[in-house]
mmCIF file of C-alpha atoms in Angstrom:
data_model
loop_
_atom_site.group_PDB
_atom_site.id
_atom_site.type_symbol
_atom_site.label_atom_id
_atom_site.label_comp_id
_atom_site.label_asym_id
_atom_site.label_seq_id
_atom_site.Cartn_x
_atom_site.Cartn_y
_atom_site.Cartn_z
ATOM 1 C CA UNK T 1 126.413 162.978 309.870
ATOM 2 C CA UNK T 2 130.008 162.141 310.115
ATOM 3 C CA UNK T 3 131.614 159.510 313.325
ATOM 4 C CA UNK T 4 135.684 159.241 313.068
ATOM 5 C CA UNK T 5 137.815 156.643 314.348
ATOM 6 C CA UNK T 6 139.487 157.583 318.010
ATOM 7 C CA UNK T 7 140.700 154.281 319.617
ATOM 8 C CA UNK T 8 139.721 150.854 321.265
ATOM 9 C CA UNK T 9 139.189 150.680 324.734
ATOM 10 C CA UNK T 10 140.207 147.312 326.507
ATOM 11 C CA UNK T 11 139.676 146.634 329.974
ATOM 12 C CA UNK T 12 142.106 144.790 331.955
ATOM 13 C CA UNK T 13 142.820 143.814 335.431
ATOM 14 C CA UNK T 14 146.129 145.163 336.129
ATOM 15 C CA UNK T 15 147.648 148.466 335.881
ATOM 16 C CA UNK T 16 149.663 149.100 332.919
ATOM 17 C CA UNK T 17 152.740 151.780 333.424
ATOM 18 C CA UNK T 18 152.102 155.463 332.517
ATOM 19 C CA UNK T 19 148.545 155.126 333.231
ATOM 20 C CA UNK T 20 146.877 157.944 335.066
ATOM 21 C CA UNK T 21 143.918 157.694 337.644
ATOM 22 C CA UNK T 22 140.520 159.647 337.377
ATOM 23 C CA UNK T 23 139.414 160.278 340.943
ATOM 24 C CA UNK T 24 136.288 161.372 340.092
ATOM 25 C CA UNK T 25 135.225 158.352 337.699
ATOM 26 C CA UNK T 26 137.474 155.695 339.560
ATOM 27 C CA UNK T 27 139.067 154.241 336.870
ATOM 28 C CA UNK T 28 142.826 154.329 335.296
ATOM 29 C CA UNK T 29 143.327 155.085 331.718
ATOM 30 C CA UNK T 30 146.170 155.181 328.929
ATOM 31 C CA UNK T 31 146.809 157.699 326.687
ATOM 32 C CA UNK T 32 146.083 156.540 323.090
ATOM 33 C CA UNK T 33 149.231 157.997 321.985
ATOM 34 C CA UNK T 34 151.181 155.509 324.170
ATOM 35 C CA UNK T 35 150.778 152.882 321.153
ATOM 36 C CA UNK T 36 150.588 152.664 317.662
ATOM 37 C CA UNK T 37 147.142 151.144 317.079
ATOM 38 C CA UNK T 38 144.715 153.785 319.295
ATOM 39 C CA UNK T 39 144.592 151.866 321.663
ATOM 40 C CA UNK T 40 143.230 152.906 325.199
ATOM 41 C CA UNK T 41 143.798 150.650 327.761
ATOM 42 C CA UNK T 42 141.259 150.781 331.090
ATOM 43 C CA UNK T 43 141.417 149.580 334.867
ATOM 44 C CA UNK T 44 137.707 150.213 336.768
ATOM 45 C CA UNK T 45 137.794 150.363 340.803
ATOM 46 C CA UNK T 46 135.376 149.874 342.995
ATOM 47 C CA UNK T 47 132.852 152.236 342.599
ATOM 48 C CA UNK T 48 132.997 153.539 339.278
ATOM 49 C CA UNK T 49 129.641 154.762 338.256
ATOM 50 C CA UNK T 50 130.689 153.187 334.640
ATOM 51 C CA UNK T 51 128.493 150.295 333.641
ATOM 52 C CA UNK T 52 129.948 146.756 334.579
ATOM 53 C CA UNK T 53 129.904 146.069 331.036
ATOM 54 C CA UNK T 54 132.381 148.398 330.242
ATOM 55 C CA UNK T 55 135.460 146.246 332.658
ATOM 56 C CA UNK T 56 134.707 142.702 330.832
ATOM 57 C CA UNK T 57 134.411 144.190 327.227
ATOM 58 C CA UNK T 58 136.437 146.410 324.842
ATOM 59 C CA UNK T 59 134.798 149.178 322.974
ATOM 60 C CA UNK T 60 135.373 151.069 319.836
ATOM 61 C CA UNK T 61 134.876 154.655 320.419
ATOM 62 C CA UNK T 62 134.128 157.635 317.384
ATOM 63 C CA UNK T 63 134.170 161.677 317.523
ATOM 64 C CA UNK T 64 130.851 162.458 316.145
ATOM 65 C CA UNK T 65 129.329 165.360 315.004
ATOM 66 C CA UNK T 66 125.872 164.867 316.529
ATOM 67 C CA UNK T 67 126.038 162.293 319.908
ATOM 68 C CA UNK T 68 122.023 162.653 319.796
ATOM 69 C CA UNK T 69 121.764 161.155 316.228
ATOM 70 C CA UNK T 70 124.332 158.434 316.933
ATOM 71 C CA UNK T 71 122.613 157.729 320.491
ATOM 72 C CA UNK T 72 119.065 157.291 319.010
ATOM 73 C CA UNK T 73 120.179 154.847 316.226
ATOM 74 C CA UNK T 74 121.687 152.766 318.790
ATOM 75 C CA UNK T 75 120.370 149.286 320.528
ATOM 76 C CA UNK T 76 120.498 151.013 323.405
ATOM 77 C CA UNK T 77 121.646 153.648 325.970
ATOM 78 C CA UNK T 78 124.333 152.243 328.506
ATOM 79 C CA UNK T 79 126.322 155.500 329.832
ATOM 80 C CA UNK T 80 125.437 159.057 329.472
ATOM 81 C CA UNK T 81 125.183 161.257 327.769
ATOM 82 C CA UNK T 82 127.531 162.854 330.412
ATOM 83 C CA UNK T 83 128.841 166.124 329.917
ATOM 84 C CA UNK T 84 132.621 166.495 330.309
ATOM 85 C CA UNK T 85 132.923 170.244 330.299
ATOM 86 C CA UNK T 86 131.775 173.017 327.885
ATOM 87 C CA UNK T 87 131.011 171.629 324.864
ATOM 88 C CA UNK T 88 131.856 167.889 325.287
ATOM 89 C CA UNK T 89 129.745 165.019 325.806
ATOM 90 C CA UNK T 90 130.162 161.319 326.160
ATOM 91 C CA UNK T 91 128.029 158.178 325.802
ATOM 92 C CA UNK T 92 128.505 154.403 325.600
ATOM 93 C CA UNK T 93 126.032 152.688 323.228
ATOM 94 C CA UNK T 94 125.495 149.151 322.258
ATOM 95 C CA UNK T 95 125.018 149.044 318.771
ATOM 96 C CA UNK T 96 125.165 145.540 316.642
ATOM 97 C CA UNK T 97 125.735 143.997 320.299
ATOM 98 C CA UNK T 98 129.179 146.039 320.524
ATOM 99 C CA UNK T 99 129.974 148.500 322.557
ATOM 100 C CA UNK T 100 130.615 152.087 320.818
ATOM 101 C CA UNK T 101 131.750 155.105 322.743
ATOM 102 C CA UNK T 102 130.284 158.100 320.697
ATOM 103 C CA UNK T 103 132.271 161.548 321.706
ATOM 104 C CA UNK T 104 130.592 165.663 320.775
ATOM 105 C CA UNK T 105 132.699 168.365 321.028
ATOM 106 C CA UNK T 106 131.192 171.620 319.807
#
């Protein structure tokens, strides 16, 4: 099994420049590649079908090799898996009472 280091996700309450919206998941995002350290910020709206948890507490998210191995080691399922188009999947975990983003693309 192998998980690599992508980014941290924080959630704040304000828009930060050059962030772009997702219509779909209502929710804006950075690009990771906007800073040095990975680091992703994220604004939820109204309606976002991500978990509450995810706007009050950062995450630490990993490209893994198998997202079923990763998700059934976890505490617990909070998001997904959701597919994100052919190939890629995505799933928020809590595992060790932090919240891990685990990311498949075959």
């Amino acid at each position: 099994m192998a998980a690599e280091y992508m980014h941290i996700g924080i959630p704040v309450l304000n828009r930060k420049e050059g962030m772009t919206y997702n219509e779909a998941m209502k929710f804006w995002v950075s690009s990771v590649d906007d800073y040095d350290f990975k680091i992703e910020y994220l604004k939820f709206e109204e309606g976002t079908p991500f978990p509450e948890i995810l706007s009050k507490q950062p995450h630490v998210a990993y490209k893994v090799d198998d997202l079923e191995h990763y998700a059934d080691q976890a505490d617990r399922v909070i998001f997904g898996p959701l597919e994100l188009g052919p190939g890629v999947r995505l799933a928020f975990v809590i595992w060790d009472d932090a919240i891990v983003e685990l990311y498949e693309e075959k």
